Protein backbone atom coordinates (compact mmCIF):
# COMPACT_ATOMS: atom_id res chain seq x y z
CA UNK A 1 0.00 0.00 0.00
CA UNK A 2 1.36 3.40 -0.97
CA UNK A 3 1.39 5.99 1.78
CA UNK A 4 2.42 9.59 1.30
CA UNK A 5 2.08 12.70 3.41
CA UNK A 6 1.60 16.29 2.38
CA UNK A 7 3.74 19.03 3.89
CA UNK A 8 1.60 21.19 6.20
CA UNK A 9 2.01 24.94 6.15
CA UNK A 10 3.65 24.70 9.60
CA UNK A 11 4.61 22.01 12.11
CA UNK A 12 2.05 20.60 14.51
CA UNK A 13 4.59 20.41 17.35
CA UNK A 14 7.83 22.21 18.13
CA UNK A 15 10.19 20.62 20.63
CA UNK A 16 12.66 22.84 22.45
CA UNK A 17 15.41 20.82 24.09
CA UNK A 18 15.80 22.85 27.29
CA UNK A 19 18.54 20.47 28.36
CA UNK A 20 20.43 17.65 26.69
CA UNK A 21 21.71 16.56 30.11
CA UNK A 22 19.96 13.92 32.17
CA UNK A 23 20.46 12.61 35.69
CA UNK A 24 19.14 9.17 34.70
CA UNK A 25 20.82 6.45 32.66
CA UNK A 26 17.84 4.45 31.55
CA UNK A 27 18.81 1.10 30.14
CA UNK A 28 17.27 1.43 26.69
CA UNK A 29 17.45 5.20 26.19
CA UNK A 30 18.99 6.43 22.96
CA UNK A 31 20.90 9.00 25.06
CA UNK A 32 23.34 6.24 25.98
CA UNK A 33 24.80 6.51 22.49
CA UNK A 34 24.93 10.32 22.53
CA UNK A 35 28.31 11.80 21.62
CA UNK A 36 27.58 15.52 21.97
CA UNK A 37 28.50 17.36 25.15
CA UNK A 38 25.41 17.87 27.32
CA UNK A 39 24.27 21.45 27.76
CA UNK A 40 21.28 23.72 28.36
CA UNK A 41 19.30 25.88 25.98
CA UNK A 42 19.79 29.58 26.67
CA UNK A 43 16.91 31.88 27.47
CA UNK A 44 17.92 33.97 24.45
CA UNK A 45 17.52 31.02 22.10
CA UNK A 46 14.16 30.17 23.64
CA UNK A 47 12.99 33.74 23.03
CA UNK A 48 14.20 33.61 19.42
CA UNK A 49 12.27 30.39 18.80
CA UNK A 50 9.12 31.71 20.44
CA UNK A 51 9.30 34.89 18.36
CA UNK A 52 9.46 32.71 15.24
CA UNK A 53 6.55 30.57 16.42
CA UNK A 54 4.40 33.63 17.11
CA UNK A 55 4.81 34.55 13.42
CA UNK A 56 3.46 31.21 12.17
CA UNK A 57 0.35 31.57 9.96
CA UNK A 58 -1.71 29.70 12.55
CA UNK A 59 -1.51 29.14 16.28
CA UNK A 60 0.95 26.32 16.96
CA UNK A 61 -0.91 23.24 18.19
CA UNK A 62 1.67 21.99 20.66
CA UNK A 63 5.00 22.95 22.17
CA UNK A 64 7.18 20.62 24.21
CA UNK A 65 10.06 22.06 26.27
CA UNK A 66 11.75 18.67 26.50
CA UNK A 67 13.58 16.26 24.24
CA UNK A 68 16.78 14.26 24.92
CA UNK A 69 17.31 15.37 28.49
CA UNK A 70 15.66 16.36 31.75
CA UNK A 71 14.27 19.89 31.41
CA UNK A 72 14.44 20.48 35.17
CA UNK A 73 18.25 20.46 34.95
CA UNK A 74 18.22 23.75 33.06
CA UNK A 75 19.09 26.33 35.75
CA UNK A 76 16.66 28.79 34.13
CA UNK A 77 13.81 26.30 33.68
CA UNK A 78 11.38 28.31 35.81
CA UNK A 79 11.88 31.57 33.91
CA UNK A 80 11.81 29.76 30.57
CA UNK A 81 8.64 27.80 31.25
CA UNK A 82 6.80 30.90 32.49
CA UNK A 83 7.93 32.82 29.42
CA UNK A 84 6.79 30.11 27.01
CA UNK A 85 3.42 29.78 28.69
CA UNK A 86 2.80 33.53 28.67
CA UNK A 87 4.05 34.04 25.10
CA UNK A 88 2.01 31.31 23.39
CA UNK A 89 -0.99 31.05 25.71
CA UNK A 90 -3.21 29.28 23.17
CA UNK A 91 -0.65 26.60 22.37
CA UNK A 92 -0.93 23.39 24.32
CA UNK A 93 2.20 22.62 26.33
CA UNK A 94 3.29 19.01 26.73
CA UNK A 95 6.35 17.72 28.50
CA UNK A 96 8.15 14.56 29.49
CA UNK A 97 10.21 14.12 32.64
CA UNK A 98 11.62 11.32 34.74
CA UNK A 99 10.13 13.05 37.78
CA UNK A 100 13.12 12.41 40.03
CA UNK A 101 13.74 16.17 40.45
CA UNK A 102 10.17 16.98 41.42
CA UNK A 103 9.98 19.17 44.52
CA UNK A 104 7.63 21.80 45.89
CA UNK A 105 9.07 24.49 43.61
CA UNK A 106 8.89 22.54 40.36
CA UNK A 107 5.43 21.13 41.08
CA UNK A 108 4.14 24.59 41.99
CA UNK A 109 5.48 25.91 38.71
CA UNK A 110 3.85 23.21 36.62
CA UNK A 111 0.41 23.64 38.15
CA UNK A 112 0.69 27.41 37.58
CA UNK A 113 1.06 27.07 33.79
CA UNK A 114 -2.48 27.35 32.38
CA UNK A 115 -1.68 25.85 28.97
CA UNK A 116 0.24 22.86 30.34
CA UNK A 117 -2.12 20.04 29.36
CA UNK A 118 -0.06 16.84 29.17
CA UNK A 119 2.71 15.43 31.36
CA UNK A 120 4.40 12.06 30.98
CA UNK A 121 6.51 10.81 33.88
CA UNK A 122 8.92 8.05 32.91
CA UNK A 123 9.09 5.77 35.94
CA UNK A 124 9.87 2.51 34.12
CA UNK A 125 9.40 0.20 37.09
CA UNK A 126 7.10 -0.95 39.86
CA UNK A 127 9.71 -2.56 42.11
CA UNK A 128 12.33 -0.28 43.72
CA UNK A 129 15.09 -2.69 42.74
CA UNK A 130 14.04 -2.60 39.10
CA UNK A 131 13.80 1.18 39.21
CA UNK A 132 17.38 1.55 40.39
CA UNK A 133 18.72 -1.03 37.93
CA UNK A 134 16.82 0.41 34.96
CA UNK A 135 17.24 4.14 35.58
CA UNK A 136 20.39 4.34 37.70
CA UNK A 137 18.46 6.55 40.14
CA UNK A 138 17.84 6.04 43.84
CA UNK A 139 14.87 3.98 45.01
CA UNK A 140 13.58 6.71 47.34
CA UNK A 141 12.54 8.73 44.28
CA UNK A 142 9.51 6.50 43.79
CA UNK A 143 7.34 7.72 46.71
CA UNK A 144 8.28 11.35 45.97
CA UNK A 145 7.30 10.93 42.32
CA UNK A 146 3.98 9.42 43.35
CA UNK A 147 3.27 12.27 45.79
CA UNK A 148 4.16 14.89 43.17
CA UNK A 149 1.96 13.27 40.52
CA UNK A 150 -0.95 13.12 42.94
CA UNK A 151 -0.48 16.78 43.85
CA UNK A 152 -0.57 17.78 40.17
CA UNK A 153 -3.68 15.65 39.68
CA UNK A 154 -5.42 17.29 42.64
CA UNK A 155 -4.53 20.88 41.76
CA UNK A 156 -4.83 20.58 37.97
CA UNK A 157 -7.38 17.92 37.01
CA UNK A 158 -7.34 19.31 33.45
CA UNK A 159 -3.79 18.04 32.88
CA UNK A 160 -3.56 14.61 31.28
CA UNK A 161 -1.09 12.71 33.45
CA UNK A 162 0.65 9.58 32.26
CA UNK A 163 3.16 7.41 34.08
CA UNK A 164 5.09 5.29 31.64
CA UNK A 165 7.21 2.17 31.55
CA UNK A 166 9.49 1.31 28.66
CA UNK A 167 9.29 -2.44 28.84
CA UNK A 168 12.34 -4.61 28.29
CA UNK A 169 12.23 -8.26 29.34
CA UNK A 170 15.80 -7.98 30.61
CA UNK A 171 14.47 -5.78 33.41
CA UNK A 172 10.70 -5.96 33.95
CA UNK A 173 8.91 -9.27 34.14
CA UNK A 174 5.37 -9.63 32.77
CA UNK A 175 4.13 -9.70 36.37
CA UNK A 176 5.89 -6.43 37.21
CA UNK A 177 4.23 -4.81 34.22
CA UNK A 178 0.86 -5.99 35.51
CA UNK A 179 1.61 -4.63 38.99
CA UNK A 180 2.68 -1.31 37.50
CA UNK A 181 -0.63 -0.99 35.66
CA UNK A 182 -2.68 -2.05 38.71
CA UNK A 183 -0.86 0.39 41.01
CA UNK A 184 -1.33 3.49 38.88
CA UNK A 185 -4.85 2.57 37.83
CA UNK A 186 -5.85 2.49 41.51
CA UNK A 187 -4.52 6.02 41.81
CA UNK A 188 -6.51 7.00 38.70
CA UNK A 189 -3.34 7.93 36.84
CA UNK A 190 -3.00 6.59 33.30
CA UNK A 191 -0.26 3.93 33.07
CA UNK A 192 1.43 3.51 29.71
CA UNK A 193 3.51 0.48 28.73
CA UNK A 194 5.71 0.98 25.69
CA UNK A 195 7.94 -1.60 24.06
CA UNK A 196 11.63 -0.73 24.05
CA UNK A 197 12.52 0.87 20.75
CA UNK A 198 15.89 0.32 19.12
CA UNK A 199 15.47 2.90 16.39
CA UNK A 200 18.92 4.03 15.29
CA UNK A 201 20.68 2.11 18.05
CA UNK A 202 24.11 0.74 17.03
CA UNK A 203 24.17 -2.84 15.80
CA UNK A 204 20.40 -2.99 15.50
CA UNK A 205 18.72 -3.10 12.12
CA UNK A 206 15.11 -3.76 11.11
CA UNK A 207 14.46 -7.39 10.25
CA UNK A 208 12.33 -6.19 7.35
CA UNK A 209 13.24 -3.05 5.37
CA UNK A 210 10.91 -0.17 6.13
CA UNK A 211 9.45 1.68 3.16
CA UNK A 212 6.71 3.69 4.86
CA UNK A 213 7.47 7.39 5.34
CA UNK A 214 8.10 8.71 8.83
CA UNK A 215 5.11 10.75 9.93
CA UNK A 216 7.22 12.92 12.25
CA UNK A 217 8.88 14.52 9.24
CA UNK A 218 5.51 16.03 8.36
CA UNK A 219 4.49 16.92 11.89
CA UNK A 220 7.31 17.84 14.24
CA UNK A 221 10.24 20.23 14.42
CA UNK A 222 13.01 19.57 16.93
CA UNK A 223 15.31 22.35 18.11
CA UNK A 224 18.32 20.99 19.97
CA UNK A 225 19.86 22.71 22.96
CA UNK A 226 22.47 24.49 20.83
CA UNK A 227 20.03 25.62 18.14
CA UNK A 228 20.52 22.89 15.56
CA UNK A 229 17.21 21.86 14.05
CA UNK A 230 16.77 18.20 13.20
CA UNK A 231 14.03 16.27 11.47
CA UNK A 232 14.23 13.21 13.73
CA UNK A 233 12.97 12.61 17.25
CA UNK A 234 15.04 9.43 17.64
CA UNK A 235 18.45 10.89 16.78
CA UNK A 236 20.33 11.49 20.02
CA UNK A 237 23.02 13.28 18.04
CA UNK A 238 22.51 15.81 15.25
CA UNK A 239 23.18 13.42 12.37
CA UNK A 240 24.36 15.53 9.39
CA UNK A 241 21.83 13.75 7.17
CA UNK A 242 18.98 15.10 9.28
CA UNK A 243 20.14 18.56 10.36
CA UNK A 244 17.88 20.92 8.43
CA UNK A 245 18.75 24.30 9.90
CA UNK A 246 20.06 26.51 12.69
CA UNK A 247 17.47 28.23 14.87
CA UNK A 248 20.01 30.78 16.01
CA UNK A 249 20.36 32.19 12.50
CA UNK A 250 17.29 31.06 10.57
CA UNK A 251 13.55 31.46 10.88
CA UNK A 252 11.84 28.25 12.03
CA UNK A 253 9.17 28.42 9.35
CA UNK A 254 11.83 28.84 6.67
CA UNK A 255 13.61 25.78 8.05
CA UNK A 256 10.32 23.83 7.95
CA UNK A 257 10.08 24.57 4.22
CA UNK A 258 13.82 24.37 3.47
CA UNK A 259 15.13 22.52 0.43
CA UNK A 260 16.95 19.96 2.57
CA UNK A 261 13.86 19.18 4.63
CA UNK A 262 11.82 18.83 1.43
CA UNK A 263 14.38 16.43 -0.03
CA UNK A 264 14.29 14.23 3.09
CA UNK A 265 10.49 14.13 2.97
CA UNK A 266 10.51 13.37 -0.77
CA UNK A 267 12.76 10.36 -0.26
CA UNK A 268 10.43 9.05 2.43
CA UNK A 269 7.31 9.63 0.35
CA UNK A 270 8.96 7.81 -2.57
CA UNK A 271 9.70 4.73 -0.43
CA UNK A 272 13.43 5.51 -0.52
CA UNK A 273 14.13 6.23 3.14
CA UNK A 274 16.91 3.62 2.98
CA UNK A 275 18.98 6.17 1.05
CA UNK A 276 19.33 8.07 4.34
CA UNK A 277 21.53 5.83 6.52
CA UNK A 278 19.98 6.77 9.85
CA UNK A 279 16.45 6.31 8.45
CA UNK A 280 17.34 2.89 7.03
CA UNK A 281 18.02 1.67 10.59
CA UNK A 282 14.73 2.96 11.99
CA UNK A 283 11.31 1.32 12.09
CA UNK A 284 9.33 4.39 13.14
CA UNK A 285 6.70 5.35 10.58
Tab-separated table of C-alpha atoms in Angstrom:
chain	number	residue	atom	x	y	z
A	1	UNK	CA	0.000	0.000	0.000
A	2	UNK	CA	1.364	3.399	-0.967
A	3	UNK	CA	1.389	5.991	1.777
A	4	UNK	CA	2.418	9.586	1.302
A	5	UNK	CA	2.076	12.696	3.410
A	6	UNK	CA	1.602	16.290	2.385
A	7	UNK	CA	3.737	19.034	3.892
A	8	UNK	CA	1.604	21.195	6.198
A	9	UNK	CA	2.014	24.941	6.154
A	10	UNK	CA	3.650	24.703	9.596
A	11	UNK	CA	4.612	22.013	12.111
A	12	UNK	CA	2.052	20.596	14.515
A	13	UNK	CA	4.586	20.406	17.349
A	14	UNK	CA	7.830	22.208	18.130
A	15	UNK	CA	10.192	20.621	20.626
A	16	UNK	CA	12.656	22.837	22.447
A	17	UNK	CA	15.406	20.816	24.090
A	18	UNK	CA	15.805	22.855	27.286
A	19	UNK	CA	18.543	20.468	28.356
A	20	UNK	CA	20.431	17.647	26.691
A	21	UNK	CA	21.708	16.557	30.107
A	22	UNK	CA	19.957	13.917	32.171
A	23	UNK	CA	20.456	12.610	35.689
A	24	UNK	CA	19.141	9.170	34.699
A	25	UNK	CA	20.824	6.453	32.664
A	26	UNK	CA	17.843	4.454	31.550
A	27	UNK	CA	18.815	1.096	30.142
A	28	UNK	CA	17.265	1.429	26.688
A	29	UNK	CA	17.454	5.196	26.193
A	30	UNK	CA	18.993	6.432	22.964
A	31	UNK	CA	20.895	9.004	25.058
A	32	UNK	CA	23.339	6.239	25.977
A	33	UNK	CA	24.803	6.514	22.490
A	34	UNK	CA	24.934	10.320	22.534
A	35	UNK	CA	28.314	11.799	21.620
A	36	UNK	CA	27.576	15.519	21.969
A	37	UNK	CA	28.502	17.360	25.146
A	38	UNK	CA	25.406	17.872	27.315
A	39	UNK	CA	24.269	21.451	27.758
A	40	UNK	CA	21.283	23.716	28.364
A	41	UNK	CA	19.305	25.883	25.977
A	42	UNK	CA	19.786	29.578	26.673
A	43	UNK	CA	16.912	31.883	27.466
A	44	UNK	CA	17.925	33.975	24.451
A	45	UNK	CA	17.519	31.017	22.096
A	46	UNK	CA	14.155	30.166	23.641
A	47	UNK	CA	12.988	33.744	23.027
A	48	UNK	CA	14.202	33.609	19.421
A	49	UNK	CA	12.265	30.385	18.796
A	50	UNK	CA	9.117	31.709	20.438
A	51	UNK	CA	9.304	34.886	18.359
A	52	UNK	CA	9.457	32.708	15.236
A	53	UNK	CA	6.547	30.570	16.424
A	54	UNK	CA	4.400	33.632	17.106
A	55	UNK	CA	4.813	34.549	13.418
A	56	UNK	CA	3.456	31.209	12.172
A	57	UNK	CA	0.353	31.569	9.956
A	58	UNK	CA	-1.711	29.701	12.550
A	59	UNK	CA	-1.505	29.141	16.281
A	60	UNK	CA	0.949	26.321	16.961
A	61	UNK	CA	-0.912	23.245	18.188
A	62	UNK	CA	1.670	21.985	20.662
A	63	UNK	CA	5.002	22.953	22.168
A	64	UNK	CA	7.179	20.618	24.211
A	65	UNK	CA	10.056	22.064	26.268
A	66	UNK	CA	11.745	18.674	26.500
A	67	UNK	CA	13.578	16.258	24.237
A	68	UNK	CA	16.784	14.262	24.921
A	69	UNK	CA	17.311	15.371	28.491
A	70	UNK	CA	15.655	16.363	31.747
A	71	UNK	CA	14.269	19.890	31.407
A	72	UNK	CA	14.442	20.479	35.172
A	73	UNK	CA	18.246	20.460	34.953
A	74	UNK	CA	18.224	23.753	33.063
A	75	UNK	CA	19.086	26.334	35.748
A	76	UNK	CA	16.656	28.790	34.131
A	77	UNK	CA	13.814	26.304	33.681
A	78	UNK	CA	11.380	28.312	35.808
A	79	UNK	CA	11.885	31.575	33.910
A	80	UNK	CA	11.813	29.764	30.571
A	81	UNK	CA	8.635	27.797	31.255
A	82	UNK	CA	6.799	30.895	32.493
A	83	UNK	CA	7.932	32.817	29.422
A	84	UNK	CA	6.795	30.110	27.012
A	85	UNK	CA	3.416	29.776	28.686
A	86	UNK	CA	2.805	33.529	28.667
A	87	UNK	CA	4.054	34.037	25.097
A	88	UNK	CA	2.013	31.305	23.387
A	89	UNK	CA	-0.993	31.048	25.715
A	90	UNK	CA	-3.214	29.277	23.170
A	91	UNK	CA	-0.653	26.598	22.369
A	92	UNK	CA	-0.927	23.389	24.323
A	93	UNK	CA	2.198	22.624	26.327
A	94	UNK	CA	3.286	19.007	26.727
A	95	UNK	CA	6.349	17.716	28.501
A	96	UNK	CA	8.150	14.559	29.491
A	97	UNK	CA	10.210	14.123	32.643
A	98	UNK	CA	11.623	11.317	34.740
A	99	UNK	CA	10.133	13.054	37.782
A	100	UNK	CA	13.124	12.415	40.029
A	101	UNK	CA	13.737	16.167	40.453
A	102	UNK	CA	10.171	16.980	41.421
A	103	UNK	CA	9.981	19.166	44.519
A	104	UNK	CA	7.631	21.796	45.890
A	105	UNK	CA	9.068	24.490	43.612
A	106	UNK	CA	8.889	22.537	40.361
A	107	UNK	CA	5.433	21.132	41.076
A	108	UNK	CA	4.137	24.594	41.992
A	109	UNK	CA	5.483	25.914	38.710
A	110	UNK	CA	3.847	23.206	36.621
A	111	UNK	CA	0.412	23.645	38.147
A	112	UNK	CA	0.694	27.411	37.579
A	113	UNK	CA	1.056	27.072	33.794
A	114	UNK	CA	-2.480	27.349	32.384
A	115	UNK	CA	-1.675	25.855	28.973
A	116	UNK	CA	0.238	22.856	30.339
A	117	UNK	CA	-2.122	20.044	29.356
A	118	UNK	CA	-0.055	16.844	29.169
A	119	UNK	CA	2.706	15.425	31.358
A	120	UNK	CA	4.404	12.060	30.981
A	121	UNK	CA	6.505	10.813	33.876
A	122	UNK	CA	8.923	8.047	32.906
A	123	UNK	CA	9.092	5.768	35.945
A	124	UNK	CA	9.868	2.507	34.116
A	125	UNK	CA	9.402	0.199	37.093
A	126	UNK	CA	7.097	-0.950	39.861
A	127	UNK	CA	9.705	-2.556	42.107
A	128	UNK	CA	12.328	-0.276	43.720
A	129	UNK	CA	15.093	-2.692	42.742
A	130	UNK	CA	14.038	-2.597	39.096
A	131	UNK	CA	13.800	1.179	39.211
A	132	UNK	CA	17.379	1.547	40.391
A	133	UNK	CA	18.716	-1.027	37.934
A	134	UNK	CA	16.816	0.409	34.960
A	135	UNK	CA	17.242	4.144	35.582
A	136	UNK	CA	20.391	4.344	37.699
A	137	UNK	CA	18.459	6.548	40.137
A	138	UNK	CA	17.838	6.039	43.842
A	139	UNK	CA	14.875	3.983	45.010
A	140	UNK	CA	13.577	6.710	47.338
A	141	UNK	CA	12.539	8.732	44.284
A	142	UNK	CA	9.507	6.498	43.794
A	143	UNK	CA	7.341	7.723	46.705
A	144	UNK	CA	8.283	11.355	45.967
A	145	UNK	CA	7.295	10.933	42.323
A	146	UNK	CA	3.976	9.424	43.352
A	147	UNK	CA	3.271	12.270	45.787
A	148	UNK	CA	4.159	14.894	43.170
A	149	UNK	CA	1.957	13.271	40.523
A	150	UNK	CA	-0.949	13.115	42.940
A	151	UNK	CA	-0.478	16.777	43.850
A	152	UNK	CA	-0.574	17.776	40.174
A	153	UNK	CA	-3.682	15.646	39.681
A	154	UNK	CA	-5.424	17.291	42.644
A	155	UNK	CA	-4.532	20.880	41.759
A	156	UNK	CA	-4.829	20.577	37.969
A	157	UNK	CA	-7.378	17.924	37.011
A	158	UNK	CA	-7.345	19.307	33.451
A	159	UNK	CA	-3.789	18.044	32.883
A	160	UNK	CA	-3.561	14.608	31.285
A	161	UNK	CA	-1.094	12.715	33.448
A	162	UNK	CA	0.655	9.584	32.262
A	163	UNK	CA	3.157	7.407	34.081
A	164	UNK	CA	5.090	5.289	31.644
A	165	UNK	CA	7.207	2.171	31.548
A	166	UNK	CA	9.486	1.313	28.662
A	167	UNK	CA	9.293	-2.441	28.844
A	168	UNK	CA	12.340	-4.610	28.290
A	169	UNK	CA	12.230	-8.261	29.335
A	170	UNK	CA	15.799	-7.982	30.607
A	171	UNK	CA	14.466	-5.784	33.410
A	172	UNK	CA	10.698	-5.961	33.945
A	173	UNK	CA	8.912	-9.269	34.135
A	174	UNK	CA	5.371	-9.625	32.766
A	175	UNK	CA	4.134	-9.696	36.373
A	176	UNK	CA	5.890	-6.431	37.215
A	177	UNK	CA	4.232	-4.815	34.224
A	178	UNK	CA	0.858	-5.986	35.514
A	179	UNK	CA	1.614	-4.632	38.989
A	180	UNK	CA	2.680	-1.306	37.501
A	181	UNK	CA	-0.630	-0.989	35.657
A	182	UNK	CA	-2.675	-2.050	38.709
A	183	UNK	CA	-0.859	0.388	41.009
A	184	UNK	CA	-1.326	3.487	38.882
A	185	UNK	CA	-4.850	2.575	37.833
A	186	UNK	CA	-5.850	2.485	41.505
A	187	UNK	CA	-4.517	6.020	41.813
A	188	UNK	CA	-6.507	6.999	38.702
A	189	UNK	CA	-3.338	7.927	36.837
A	190	UNK	CA	-3.003	6.589	33.304
A	191	UNK	CA	-0.258	3.933	33.074
A	192	UNK	CA	1.432	3.506	29.710
A	193	UNK	CA	3.510	0.481	28.733
A	194	UNK	CA	5.710	0.976	25.690
A	195	UNK	CA	7.935	-1.600	24.056
A	196	UNK	CA	11.626	-0.733	24.055
A	197	UNK	CA	12.515	0.865	20.749
A	198	UNK	CA	15.892	0.322	19.119
A	199	UNK	CA	15.467	2.903	16.390
A	200	UNK	CA	18.921	4.028	15.294
A	201	UNK	CA	20.678	2.111	18.049
A	202	UNK	CA	24.114	0.738	17.029
A	203	UNK	CA	24.174	-2.845	15.796
A	204	UNK	CA	20.399	-2.985	15.501
A	205	UNK	CA	18.723	-3.100	12.121
A	206	UNK	CA	15.113	-3.759	11.114
A	207	UNK	CA	14.459	-7.389	10.249
A	208	UNK	CA	12.327	-6.186	7.354
A	209	UNK	CA	13.243	-3.052	5.373
A	210	UNK	CA	10.913	-0.168	6.132
A	211	UNK	CA	9.453	1.677	3.162
A	212	UNK	CA	6.707	3.686	4.856
A	213	UNK	CA	7.465	7.391	5.337
A	214	UNK	CA	8.097	8.707	8.831
A	215	UNK	CA	5.110	10.749	9.927
A	216	UNK	CA	7.218	12.916	12.250
A	217	UNK	CA	8.876	14.518	9.237
A	218	UNK	CA	5.509	16.027	8.363
A	219	UNK	CA	4.491	16.925	11.890
A	220	UNK	CA	7.308	17.839	14.244
A	221	UNK	CA	10.237	20.228	14.415
A	222	UNK	CA	13.006	19.569	16.934
A	223	UNK	CA	15.313	22.353	18.114
A	224	UNK	CA	18.317	20.988	19.969
A	225	UNK	CA	19.860	22.709	22.956
A	226	UNK	CA	22.466	24.491	20.828
A	227	UNK	CA	20.028	25.620	18.141
A	228	UNK	CA	20.522	22.889	15.556
A	229	UNK	CA	17.206	21.863	14.055
A	230	UNK	CA	16.769	18.199	13.202
A	231	UNK	CA	14.028	16.269	11.473
A	232	UNK	CA	14.233	13.207	13.730
A	233	UNK	CA	12.971	12.607	17.253
A	234	UNK	CA	15.045	9.428	17.640
A	235	UNK	CA	18.452	10.893	16.777
A	236	UNK	CA	20.328	11.487	20.023
A	237	UNK	CA	23.024	13.276	18.045
A	238	UNK	CA	22.511	15.808	15.253
A	239	UNK	CA	23.182	13.424	12.374
A	240	UNK	CA	24.359	15.527	9.393
A	241	UNK	CA	21.831	13.754	7.173
A	242	UNK	CA	18.984	15.101	9.283
A	243	UNK	CA	20.140	18.562	10.359
A	244	UNK	CA	17.881	20.918	8.434
A	245	UNK	CA	18.745	24.297	9.899
A	246	UNK	CA	20.061	26.512	12.685
A	247	UNK	CA	17.469	28.228	14.870
A	248	UNK	CA	20.010	30.784	16.007
A	249	UNK	CA	20.358	32.187	12.497
A	250	UNK	CA	17.292	31.065	10.569
A	251	UNK	CA	13.553	31.457	10.883
A	252	UNK	CA	11.841	28.247	12.028
A	253	UNK	CA	9.171	28.417	9.352
A	254	UNK	CA	11.826	28.844	6.671
A	255	UNK	CA	13.608	25.779	8.054
A	256	UNK	CA	10.321	23.831	7.946
A	257	UNK	CA	10.083	24.567	4.215
A	258	UNK	CA	13.825	24.368	3.465
A	259	UNK	CA	15.128	22.518	0.430
A	260	UNK	CA	16.946	19.961	2.571
A	261	UNK	CA	13.863	19.178	4.627
A	262	UNK	CA	11.820	18.827	1.425
A	263	UNK	CA	14.376	16.429	-0.025
A	264	UNK	CA	14.285	14.231	3.087
A	265	UNK	CA	10.493	14.129	2.973
A	266	UNK	CA	10.509	13.370	-0.771
A	267	UNK	CA	12.757	10.360	-0.259
A	268	UNK	CA	10.427	9.048	2.435
A	269	UNK	CA	7.310	9.627	0.345
A	270	UNK	CA	8.959	7.807	-2.567
A	271	UNK	CA	9.700	4.734	-0.431
A	272	UNK	CA	13.434	5.515	-0.522
A	273	UNK	CA	14.129	6.229	3.137
A	274	UNK	CA	16.911	3.623	2.981
A	275	UNK	CA	18.980	6.171	1.045
A	276	UNK	CA	19.329	8.066	4.336
A	277	UNK	CA	21.534	5.833	6.522
A	278	UNK	CA	19.980	6.773	9.848
A	279	UNK	CA	16.446	6.310	8.452
A	280	UNK	CA	17.342	2.888	7.030
A	281	UNK	CA	18.023	1.674	10.594
A	282	UNK	CA	14.729	2.957	11.993
A	283	UNK	CA	11.308	1.323	12.088
A	284	UNK	CA	9.329	4.390	13.143
A	285	UNK	CA	6.701	5.352	10.578
